[in-house]
mmCIF file of C-alpha atoms and ligand atoms in Angstrom:
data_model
loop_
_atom_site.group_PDB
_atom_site.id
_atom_site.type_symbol
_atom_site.label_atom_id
_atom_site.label_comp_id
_atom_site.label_asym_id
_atom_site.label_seq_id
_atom_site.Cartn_x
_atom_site.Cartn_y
_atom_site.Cartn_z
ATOM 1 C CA UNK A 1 0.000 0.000 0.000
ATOM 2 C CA UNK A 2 1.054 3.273 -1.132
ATOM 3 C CA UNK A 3 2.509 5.601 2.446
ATOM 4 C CA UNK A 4 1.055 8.603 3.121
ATOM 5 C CA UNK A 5 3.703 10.265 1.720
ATOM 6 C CA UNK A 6 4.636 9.086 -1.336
ATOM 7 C CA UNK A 7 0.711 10.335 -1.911
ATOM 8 C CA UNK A 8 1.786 14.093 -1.760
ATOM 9 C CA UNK A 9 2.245 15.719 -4.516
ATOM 10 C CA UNK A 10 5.387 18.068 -3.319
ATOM 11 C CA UNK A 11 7.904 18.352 -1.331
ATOM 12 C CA UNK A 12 11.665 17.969 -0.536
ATOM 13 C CA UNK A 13 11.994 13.874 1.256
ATOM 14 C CA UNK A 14 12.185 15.468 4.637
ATOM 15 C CA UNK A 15 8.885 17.908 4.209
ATOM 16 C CA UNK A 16 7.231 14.763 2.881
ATOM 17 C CA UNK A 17 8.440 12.888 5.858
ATOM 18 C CA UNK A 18 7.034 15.550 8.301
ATOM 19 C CA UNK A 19 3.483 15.946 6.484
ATOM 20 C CA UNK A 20 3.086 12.428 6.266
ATOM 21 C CA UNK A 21 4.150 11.899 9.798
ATOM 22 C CA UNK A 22 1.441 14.253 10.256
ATOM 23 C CA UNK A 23 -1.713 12.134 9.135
ATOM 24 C CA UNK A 24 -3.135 11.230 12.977
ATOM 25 C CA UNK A 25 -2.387 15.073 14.349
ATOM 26 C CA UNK A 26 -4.193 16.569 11.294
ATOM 27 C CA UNK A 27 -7.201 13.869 11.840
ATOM 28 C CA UNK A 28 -7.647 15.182 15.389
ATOM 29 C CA UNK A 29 -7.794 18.422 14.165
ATOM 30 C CA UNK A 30 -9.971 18.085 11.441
ATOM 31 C CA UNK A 31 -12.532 16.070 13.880
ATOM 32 C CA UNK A 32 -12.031 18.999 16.607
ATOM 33 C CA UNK A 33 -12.709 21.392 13.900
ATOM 34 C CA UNK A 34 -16.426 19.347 13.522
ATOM 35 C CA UNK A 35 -17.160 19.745 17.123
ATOM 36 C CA UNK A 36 -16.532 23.162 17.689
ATOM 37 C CA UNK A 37 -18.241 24.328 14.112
ATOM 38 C CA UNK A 38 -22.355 24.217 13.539
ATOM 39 C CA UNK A 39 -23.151 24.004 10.310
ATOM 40 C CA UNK A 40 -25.277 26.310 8.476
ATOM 41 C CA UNK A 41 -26.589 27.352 4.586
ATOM 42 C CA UNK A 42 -27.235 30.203 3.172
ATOM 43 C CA UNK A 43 -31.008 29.439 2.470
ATOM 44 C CA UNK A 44 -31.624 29.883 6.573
ATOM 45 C CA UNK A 45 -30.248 33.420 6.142
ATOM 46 C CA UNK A 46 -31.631 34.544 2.752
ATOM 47 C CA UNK A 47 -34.888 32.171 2.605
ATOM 48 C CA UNK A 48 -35.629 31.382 -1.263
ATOM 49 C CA UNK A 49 -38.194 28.172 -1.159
ATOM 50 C CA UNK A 50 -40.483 26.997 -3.131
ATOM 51 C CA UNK A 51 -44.138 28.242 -2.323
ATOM 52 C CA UNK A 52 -42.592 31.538 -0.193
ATOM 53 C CA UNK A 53 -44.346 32.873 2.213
ATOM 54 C CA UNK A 54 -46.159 36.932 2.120
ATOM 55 C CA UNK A 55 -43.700 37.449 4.972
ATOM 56 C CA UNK A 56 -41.049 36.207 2.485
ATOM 57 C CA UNK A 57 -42.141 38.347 0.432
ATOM 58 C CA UNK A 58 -42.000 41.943 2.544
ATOM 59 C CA UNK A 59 -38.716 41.098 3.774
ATOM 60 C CA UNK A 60 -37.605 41.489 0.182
ATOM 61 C CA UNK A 61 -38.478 44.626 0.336
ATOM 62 C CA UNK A 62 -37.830 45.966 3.421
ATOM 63 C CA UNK A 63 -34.200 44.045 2.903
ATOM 64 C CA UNK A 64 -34.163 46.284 -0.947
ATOM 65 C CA UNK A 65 -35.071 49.410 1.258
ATOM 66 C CA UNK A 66 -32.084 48.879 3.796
ATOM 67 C CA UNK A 67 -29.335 48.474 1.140
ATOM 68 C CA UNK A 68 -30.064 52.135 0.012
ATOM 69 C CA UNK A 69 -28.329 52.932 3.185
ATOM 70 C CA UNK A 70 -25.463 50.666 3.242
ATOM 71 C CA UNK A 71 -22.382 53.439 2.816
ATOM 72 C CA UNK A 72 -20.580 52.647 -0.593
ATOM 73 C CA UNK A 73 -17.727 51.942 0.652
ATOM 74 C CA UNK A 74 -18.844 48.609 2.155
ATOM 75 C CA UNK A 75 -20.767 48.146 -1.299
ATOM 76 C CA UNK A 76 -16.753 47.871 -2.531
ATOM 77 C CA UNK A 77 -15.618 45.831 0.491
ATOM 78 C CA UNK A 78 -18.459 43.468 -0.093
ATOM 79 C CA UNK A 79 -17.626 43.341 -3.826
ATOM 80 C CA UNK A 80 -14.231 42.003 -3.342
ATOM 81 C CA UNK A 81 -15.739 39.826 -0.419
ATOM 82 C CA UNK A 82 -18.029 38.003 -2.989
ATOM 83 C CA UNK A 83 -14.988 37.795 -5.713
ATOM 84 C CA UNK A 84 -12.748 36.506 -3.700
ATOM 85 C CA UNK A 85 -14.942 33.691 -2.295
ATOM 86 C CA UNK A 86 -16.044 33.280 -5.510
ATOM 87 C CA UNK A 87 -12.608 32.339 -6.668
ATOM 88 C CA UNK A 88 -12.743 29.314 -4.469
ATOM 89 C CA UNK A 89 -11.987 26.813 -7.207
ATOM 90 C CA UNK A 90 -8.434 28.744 -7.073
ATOM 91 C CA UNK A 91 -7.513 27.302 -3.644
ATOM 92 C CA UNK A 92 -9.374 24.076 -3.873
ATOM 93 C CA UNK A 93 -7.102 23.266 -6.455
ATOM 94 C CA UNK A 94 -4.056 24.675 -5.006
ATOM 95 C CA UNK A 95 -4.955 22.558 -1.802
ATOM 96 C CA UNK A 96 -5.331 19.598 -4.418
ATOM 97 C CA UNK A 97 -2.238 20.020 -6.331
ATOM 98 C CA UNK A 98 -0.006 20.282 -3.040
ATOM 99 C CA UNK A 99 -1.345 18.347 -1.255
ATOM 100 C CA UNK A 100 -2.555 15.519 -3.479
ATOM 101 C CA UNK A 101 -5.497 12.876 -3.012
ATOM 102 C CA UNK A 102 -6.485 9.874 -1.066
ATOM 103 C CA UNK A 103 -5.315 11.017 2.218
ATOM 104 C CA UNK A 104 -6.132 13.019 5.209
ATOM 105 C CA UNK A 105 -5.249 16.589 3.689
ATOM 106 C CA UNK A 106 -7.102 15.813 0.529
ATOM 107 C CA UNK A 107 -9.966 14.702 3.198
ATOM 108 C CA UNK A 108 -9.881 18.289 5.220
ATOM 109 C CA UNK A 109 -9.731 20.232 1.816
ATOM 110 C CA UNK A 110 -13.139 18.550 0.534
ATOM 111 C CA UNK A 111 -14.616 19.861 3.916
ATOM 112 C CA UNK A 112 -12.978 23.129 4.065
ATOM 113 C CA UNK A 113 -14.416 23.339 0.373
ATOM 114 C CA UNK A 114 -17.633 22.349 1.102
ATOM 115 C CA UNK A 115 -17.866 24.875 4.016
ATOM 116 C CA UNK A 116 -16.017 27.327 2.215
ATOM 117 C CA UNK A 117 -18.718 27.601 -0.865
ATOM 118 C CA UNK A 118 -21.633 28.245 1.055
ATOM 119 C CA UNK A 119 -19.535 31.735 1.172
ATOM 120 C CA UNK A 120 -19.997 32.923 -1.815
ATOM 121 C CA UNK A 121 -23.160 31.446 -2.118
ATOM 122 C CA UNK A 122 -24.547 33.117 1.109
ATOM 123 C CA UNK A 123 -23.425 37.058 -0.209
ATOM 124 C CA UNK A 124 -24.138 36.418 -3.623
ATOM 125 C CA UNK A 125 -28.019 35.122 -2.264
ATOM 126 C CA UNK A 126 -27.729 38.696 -0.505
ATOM 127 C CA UNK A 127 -26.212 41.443 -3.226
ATOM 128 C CA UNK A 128 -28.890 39.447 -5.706
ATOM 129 C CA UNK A 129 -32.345 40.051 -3.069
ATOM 130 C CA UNK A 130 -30.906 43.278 -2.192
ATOM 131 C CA UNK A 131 -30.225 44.460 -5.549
ATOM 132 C CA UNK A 132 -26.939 46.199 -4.429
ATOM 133 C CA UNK A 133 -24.923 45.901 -7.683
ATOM 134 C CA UNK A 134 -24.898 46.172 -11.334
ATOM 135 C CA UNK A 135 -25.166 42.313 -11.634
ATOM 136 C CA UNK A 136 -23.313 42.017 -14.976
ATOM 137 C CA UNK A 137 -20.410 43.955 -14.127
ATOM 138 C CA UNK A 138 -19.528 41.598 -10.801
ATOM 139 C CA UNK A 139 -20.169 39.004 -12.830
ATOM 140 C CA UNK A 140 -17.759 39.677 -15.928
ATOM 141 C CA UNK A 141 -15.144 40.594 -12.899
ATOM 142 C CA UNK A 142 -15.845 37.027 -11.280
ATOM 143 C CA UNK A 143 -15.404 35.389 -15.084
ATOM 144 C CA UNK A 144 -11.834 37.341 -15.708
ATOM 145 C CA UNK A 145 -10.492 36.079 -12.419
ATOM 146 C CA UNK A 146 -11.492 32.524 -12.696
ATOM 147 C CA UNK A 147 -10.456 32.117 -16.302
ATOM 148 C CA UNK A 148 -7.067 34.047 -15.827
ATOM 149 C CA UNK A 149 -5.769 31.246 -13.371
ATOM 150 C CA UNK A 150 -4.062 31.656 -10.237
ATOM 151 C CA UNK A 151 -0.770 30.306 -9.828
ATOM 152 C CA UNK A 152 1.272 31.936 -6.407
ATOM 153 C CA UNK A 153 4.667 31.611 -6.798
ATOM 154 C CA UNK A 154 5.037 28.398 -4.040
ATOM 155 C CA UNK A 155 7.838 26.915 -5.675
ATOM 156 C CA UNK A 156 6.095 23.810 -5.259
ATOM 157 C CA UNK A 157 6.810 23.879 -1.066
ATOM 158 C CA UNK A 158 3.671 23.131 0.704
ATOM 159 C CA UNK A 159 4.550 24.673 3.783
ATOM 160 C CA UNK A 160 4.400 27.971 1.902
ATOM 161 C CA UNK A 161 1.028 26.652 1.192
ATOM 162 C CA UNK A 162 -0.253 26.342 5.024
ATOM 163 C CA UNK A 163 1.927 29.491 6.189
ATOM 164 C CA UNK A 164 -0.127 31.409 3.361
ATOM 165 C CA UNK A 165 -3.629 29.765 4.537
ATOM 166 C CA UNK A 166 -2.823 30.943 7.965
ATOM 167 C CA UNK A 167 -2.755 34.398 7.250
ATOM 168 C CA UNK A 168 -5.746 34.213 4.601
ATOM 169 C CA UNK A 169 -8.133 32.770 7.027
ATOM 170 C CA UNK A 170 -7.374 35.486 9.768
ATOM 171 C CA UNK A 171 -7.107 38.412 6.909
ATOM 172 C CA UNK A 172 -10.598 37.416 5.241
ATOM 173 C CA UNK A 173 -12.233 36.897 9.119
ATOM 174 C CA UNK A 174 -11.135 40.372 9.721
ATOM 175 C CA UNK A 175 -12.287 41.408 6.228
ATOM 176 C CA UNK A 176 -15.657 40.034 6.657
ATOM 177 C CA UNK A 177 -16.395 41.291 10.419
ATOM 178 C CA UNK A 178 -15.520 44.411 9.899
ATOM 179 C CA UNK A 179 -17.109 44.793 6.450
ATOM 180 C CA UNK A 180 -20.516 43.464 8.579
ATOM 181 C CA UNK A 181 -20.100 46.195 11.408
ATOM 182 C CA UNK A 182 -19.817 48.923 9.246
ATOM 183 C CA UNK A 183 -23.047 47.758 7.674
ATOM 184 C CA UNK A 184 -24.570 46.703 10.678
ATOM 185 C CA UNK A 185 -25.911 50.423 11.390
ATOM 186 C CA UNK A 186 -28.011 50.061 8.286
ATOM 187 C CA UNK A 187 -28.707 46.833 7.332
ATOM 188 C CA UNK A 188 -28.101 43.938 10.549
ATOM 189 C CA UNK A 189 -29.356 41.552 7.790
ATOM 190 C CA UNK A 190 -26.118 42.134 5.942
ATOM 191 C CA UNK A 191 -24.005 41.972 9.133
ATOM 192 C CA UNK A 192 -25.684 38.623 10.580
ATOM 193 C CA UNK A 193 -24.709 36.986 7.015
ATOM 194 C CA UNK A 194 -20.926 38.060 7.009
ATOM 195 C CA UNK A 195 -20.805 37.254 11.328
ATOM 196 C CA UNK A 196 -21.631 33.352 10.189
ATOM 197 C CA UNK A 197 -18.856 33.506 7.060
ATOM 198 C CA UNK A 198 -16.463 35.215 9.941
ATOM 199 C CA UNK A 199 -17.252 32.647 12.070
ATOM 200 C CA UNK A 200 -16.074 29.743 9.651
ATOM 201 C CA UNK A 201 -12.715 31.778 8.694
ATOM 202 C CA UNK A 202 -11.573 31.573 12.776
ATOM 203 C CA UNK A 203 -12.016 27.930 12.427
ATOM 204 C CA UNK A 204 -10.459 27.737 9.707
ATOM 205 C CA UNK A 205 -7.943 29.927 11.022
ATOM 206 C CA UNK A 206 -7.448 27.771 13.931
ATOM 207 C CA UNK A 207 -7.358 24.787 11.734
ATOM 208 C CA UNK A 208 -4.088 25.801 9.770
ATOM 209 C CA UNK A 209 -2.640 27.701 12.506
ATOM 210 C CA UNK A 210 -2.230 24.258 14.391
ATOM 211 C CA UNK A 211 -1.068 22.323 11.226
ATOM 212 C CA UNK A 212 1.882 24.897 10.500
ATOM 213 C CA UNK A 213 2.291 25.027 14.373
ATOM 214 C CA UNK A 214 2.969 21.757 14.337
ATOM 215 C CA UNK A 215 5.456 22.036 11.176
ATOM 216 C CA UNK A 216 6.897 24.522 13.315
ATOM 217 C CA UNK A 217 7.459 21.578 15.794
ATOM 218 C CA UNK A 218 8.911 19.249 13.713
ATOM 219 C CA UNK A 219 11.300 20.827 11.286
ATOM 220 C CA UNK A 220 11.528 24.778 12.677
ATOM 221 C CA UNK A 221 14.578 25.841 10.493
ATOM 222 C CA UNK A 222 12.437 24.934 6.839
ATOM 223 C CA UNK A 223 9.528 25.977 8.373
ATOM 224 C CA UNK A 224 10.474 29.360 9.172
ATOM 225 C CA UNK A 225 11.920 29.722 5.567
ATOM 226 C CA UNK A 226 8.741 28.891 4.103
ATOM 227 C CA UNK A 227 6.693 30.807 6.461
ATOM 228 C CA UNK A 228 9.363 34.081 6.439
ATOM 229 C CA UNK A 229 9.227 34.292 2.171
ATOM 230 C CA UNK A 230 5.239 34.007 2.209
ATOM 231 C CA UNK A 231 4.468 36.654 5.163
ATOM 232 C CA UNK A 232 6.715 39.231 3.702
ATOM 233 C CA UNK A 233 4.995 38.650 -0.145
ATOM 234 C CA UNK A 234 1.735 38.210 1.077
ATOM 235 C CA UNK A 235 -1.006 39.313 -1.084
ATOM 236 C CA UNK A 236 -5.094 38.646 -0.563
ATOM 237 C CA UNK A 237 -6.769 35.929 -2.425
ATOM 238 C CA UNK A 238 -8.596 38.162 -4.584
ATOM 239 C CA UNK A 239 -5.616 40.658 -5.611
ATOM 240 C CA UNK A 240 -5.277 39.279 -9.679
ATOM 241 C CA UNK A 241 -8.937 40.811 -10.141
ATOM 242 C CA UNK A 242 -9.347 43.535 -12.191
ATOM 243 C CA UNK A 243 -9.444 46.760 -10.742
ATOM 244 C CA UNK A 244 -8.201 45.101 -7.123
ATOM 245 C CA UNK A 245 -5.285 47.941 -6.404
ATOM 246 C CA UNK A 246 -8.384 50.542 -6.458
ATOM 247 C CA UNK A 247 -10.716 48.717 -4.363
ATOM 248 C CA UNK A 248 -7.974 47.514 -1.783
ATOM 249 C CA UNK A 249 -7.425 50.932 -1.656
ATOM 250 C CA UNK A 250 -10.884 51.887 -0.954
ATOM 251 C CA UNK A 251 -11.085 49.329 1.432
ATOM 252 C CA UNK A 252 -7.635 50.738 2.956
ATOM 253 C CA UNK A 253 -9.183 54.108 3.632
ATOM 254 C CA UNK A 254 -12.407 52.466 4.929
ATOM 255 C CA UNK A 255 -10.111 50.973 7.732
ATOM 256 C CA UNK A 256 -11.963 47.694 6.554
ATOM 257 C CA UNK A 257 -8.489 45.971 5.745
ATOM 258 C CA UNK A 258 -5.010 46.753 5.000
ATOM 259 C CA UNK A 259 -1.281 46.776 6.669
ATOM 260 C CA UNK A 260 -2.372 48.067 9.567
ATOM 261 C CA UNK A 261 -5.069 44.885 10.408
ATOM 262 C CA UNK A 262 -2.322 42.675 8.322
ATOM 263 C CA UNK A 263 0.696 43.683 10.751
ATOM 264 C CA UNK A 264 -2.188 42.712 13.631
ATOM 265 C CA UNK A 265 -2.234 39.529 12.043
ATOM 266 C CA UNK A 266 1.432 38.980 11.991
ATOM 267 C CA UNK A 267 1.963 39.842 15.315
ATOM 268 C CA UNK A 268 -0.513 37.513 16.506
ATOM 269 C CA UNK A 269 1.258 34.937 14.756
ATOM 270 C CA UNK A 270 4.669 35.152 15.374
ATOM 271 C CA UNK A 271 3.285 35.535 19.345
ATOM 272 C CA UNK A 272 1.336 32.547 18.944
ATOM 273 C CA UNK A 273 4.044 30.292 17.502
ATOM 274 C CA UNK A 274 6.612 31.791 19.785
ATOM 275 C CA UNK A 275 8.835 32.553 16.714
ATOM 276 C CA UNK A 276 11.146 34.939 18.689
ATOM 277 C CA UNK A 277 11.800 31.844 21.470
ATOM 278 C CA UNK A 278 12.819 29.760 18.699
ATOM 279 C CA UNK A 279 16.076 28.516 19.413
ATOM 280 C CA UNK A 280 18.511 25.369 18.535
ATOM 281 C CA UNK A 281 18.137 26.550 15.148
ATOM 282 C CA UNK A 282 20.776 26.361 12.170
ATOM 283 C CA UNK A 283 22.054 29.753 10.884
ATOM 284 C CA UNK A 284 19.039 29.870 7.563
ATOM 285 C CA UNK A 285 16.294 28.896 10.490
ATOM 286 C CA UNK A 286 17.851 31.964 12.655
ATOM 287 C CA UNK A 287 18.042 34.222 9.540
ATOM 288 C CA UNK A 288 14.488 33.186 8.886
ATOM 289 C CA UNK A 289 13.190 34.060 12.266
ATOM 290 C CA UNK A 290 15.417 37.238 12.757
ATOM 291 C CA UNK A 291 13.579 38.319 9.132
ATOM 292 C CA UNK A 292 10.488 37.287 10.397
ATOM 293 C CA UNK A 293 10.341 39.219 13.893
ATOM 294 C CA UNK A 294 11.266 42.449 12.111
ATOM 295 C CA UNK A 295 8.279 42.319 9.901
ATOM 296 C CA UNK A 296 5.610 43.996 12.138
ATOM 297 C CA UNK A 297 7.874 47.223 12.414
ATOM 298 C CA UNK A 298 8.334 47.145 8.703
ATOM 299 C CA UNK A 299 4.634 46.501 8.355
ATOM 300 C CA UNK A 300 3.728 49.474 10.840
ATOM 301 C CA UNK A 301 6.728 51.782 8.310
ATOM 302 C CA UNK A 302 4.477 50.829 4.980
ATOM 303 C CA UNK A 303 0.937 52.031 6.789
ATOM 304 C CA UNK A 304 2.558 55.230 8.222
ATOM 305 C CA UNK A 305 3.605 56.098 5.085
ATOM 306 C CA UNK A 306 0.285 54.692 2.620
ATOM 307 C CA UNK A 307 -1.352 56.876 5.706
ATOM 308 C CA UNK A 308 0.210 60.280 5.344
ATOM 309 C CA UNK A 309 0.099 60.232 1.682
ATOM 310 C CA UNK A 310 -3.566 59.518 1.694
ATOM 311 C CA UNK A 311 -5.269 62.796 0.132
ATOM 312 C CA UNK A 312 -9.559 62.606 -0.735
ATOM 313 C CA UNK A 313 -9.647 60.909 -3.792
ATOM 314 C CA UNK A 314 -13.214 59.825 -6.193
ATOM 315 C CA UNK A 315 -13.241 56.434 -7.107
ATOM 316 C CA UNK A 316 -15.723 54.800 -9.686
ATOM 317 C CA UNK A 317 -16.526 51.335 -10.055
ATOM 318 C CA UNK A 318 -18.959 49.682 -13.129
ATOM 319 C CA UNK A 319 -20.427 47.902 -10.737
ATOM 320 C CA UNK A 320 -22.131 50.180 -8.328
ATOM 321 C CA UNK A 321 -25.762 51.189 -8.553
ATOM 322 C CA UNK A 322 -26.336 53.840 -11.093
ATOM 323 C CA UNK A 323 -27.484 56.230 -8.471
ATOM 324 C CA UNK A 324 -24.226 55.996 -6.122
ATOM 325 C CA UNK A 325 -22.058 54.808 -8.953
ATOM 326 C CA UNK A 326 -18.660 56.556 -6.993
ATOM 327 C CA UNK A 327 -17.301 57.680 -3.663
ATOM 328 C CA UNK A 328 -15.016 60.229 -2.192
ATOM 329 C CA UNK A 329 -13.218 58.614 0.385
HETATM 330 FE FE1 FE2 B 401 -14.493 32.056 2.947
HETATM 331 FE FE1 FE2 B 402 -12.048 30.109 5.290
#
């Protein structure tokens, strides 16, 4: 019978060794991950049944009159949201390709999947009720970001591949909630759908923070490498959409997400995993985590300066509503 190993894709011998090693610790987790989540679907928060009911109905349009007042900023936020979940077949196959089939990785990527495309099902349910966008226009974005491809430059090492899903997870959480609070003032409807998505992305979070935790354990100096090259390059999932650099930057401004929540993330990270105790490491591993503990100052230099650069600028999207089709932020 074929090992565990030799059933992953890539991989030097000895990060094949420690993955496959790996199998019983990542079984716990996944089966600690099913206690602690409760599943949900997107039809319990935006009802569409057969046969709907006259309360159905009104909600629609009470749910069509609170959007009006959902600042356009979040309209942008929410956008890249939807695109970026939408581009889930990107990291199910990335997950796939790394990680390969028939084993217990390949078994928590099918659920993380699964979980993960109720997602973009659940805000695409809501933008389409609410009427928030011009439909077409997301929808030729969502086309030109699926069929460009996404291909992050992992060099085939799939510890890059957890270090980069720890970050993700927190980054979109934190993209989500916050998105949801600012639009909680006018529409808690909105909010109460992006607070269950949120909740999934700390489990996930937690998921792939113990897996590269326990990397960590087993083979530190590689491991902070891997993880050192992806935190300093790291980009969100959604950045090879069109247009992404202005609505980041929109969502920058909005204090929804950028290098000041990323550096957050970081820090929590490199506390979490203890990166500065690290010791009995060769000289790369100590490079790696000397690199890696100077990051959040770095981080902190880039959002000073994006900060006191930032002058009131219009931006315009195709996809906003016709009658709020820009903002001044
Ligand atoms: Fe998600
Ligand atoms: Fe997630």
């Amino acid at each position: 019978m074929a090992t565990l190993a030799s059933r992953l894709n890539f991989g030097t011998a000895r990060q094949l060794e420690v993955l496959g090693a790996m199998e019983g610790f990542i079984r716990k987790q996944i089966e600690a991950h099913k206690e602690r989540r409760k599943l949900w679907f997107p039809n319990e928060l935006q009802p569409a049944d057969a046969n709907s009911s006259p309360e159905d109905e009104a909600l629609l349009t009470r749910l069509r009159d609170a959007a009006r007042g959902i600042p356009v900023a979040v309209l942008v936020a929410l956008a890249l949201n939807l695109l970026t979940e939408e581009g889930l077949p990107h990291f199910h196959r990335l997950i796939a390709v790394h990680f390969g089939s028939g084993n217990v990785w390949a078994e928590w990527n099918n659920t993380w999947t699964a979980e993960e495309d109720r997602h973009g099902c659940a805000i695409r349910d809501y933008v389409r009720d609410a009427r928030l966008y011009q439909m077409t226009e997301v929808e030729k974005l969502q086309y030109a970001y699926l069929e460009a491809g996404y291909d992050p430059d992992w060099e085939q090492d799939p510890y890059r591949l957890l270090a980069y899903t720890s970050l993700q997870e927190k980054a979109t959480q934190i993209s989500h909630s916050n998105t949801g609070r600012m639009a909680g003032t006018a529409e808690p409807r909105l909010q109460r759908v992006l607070a269950h998505i949120s909740g999934d992305e700390s489990r996930h979070y937690a998921f792939y923070r113990a897996a590269f935790g326990e990397i960590l354990a087993q083979d530190p100096n590689q491991a902070l490498v891997s993880l050192q090259k992806v935190t300093l390059g790291f980009s969100m999932p959604g950045h090879t959409v069109t247009n992404f650099d202005q609505m980041s930057e929109v969502i920058r401004r909005a204090d929804i997400f950028g290098p000041r929540q990323y550096q957050k993330i970081v820090e929590e990270l490199l506390d979490h995993w203890k990166i500065g105790a690290l010791t009995n490491l060769n000289d790369v591993g100590e490079e790696a985590r000397d690199k890696l503990m100077k990051v959040p100052k770095r981080l902190q230099r880039i959002a000073d300066y994006a900060d006191a650069k930032t002058t009131k600028r219009t931006f315009k999207f195709d996809f906003l509503p016709a009658d709020r089709p820009s903002l001044e932020i």
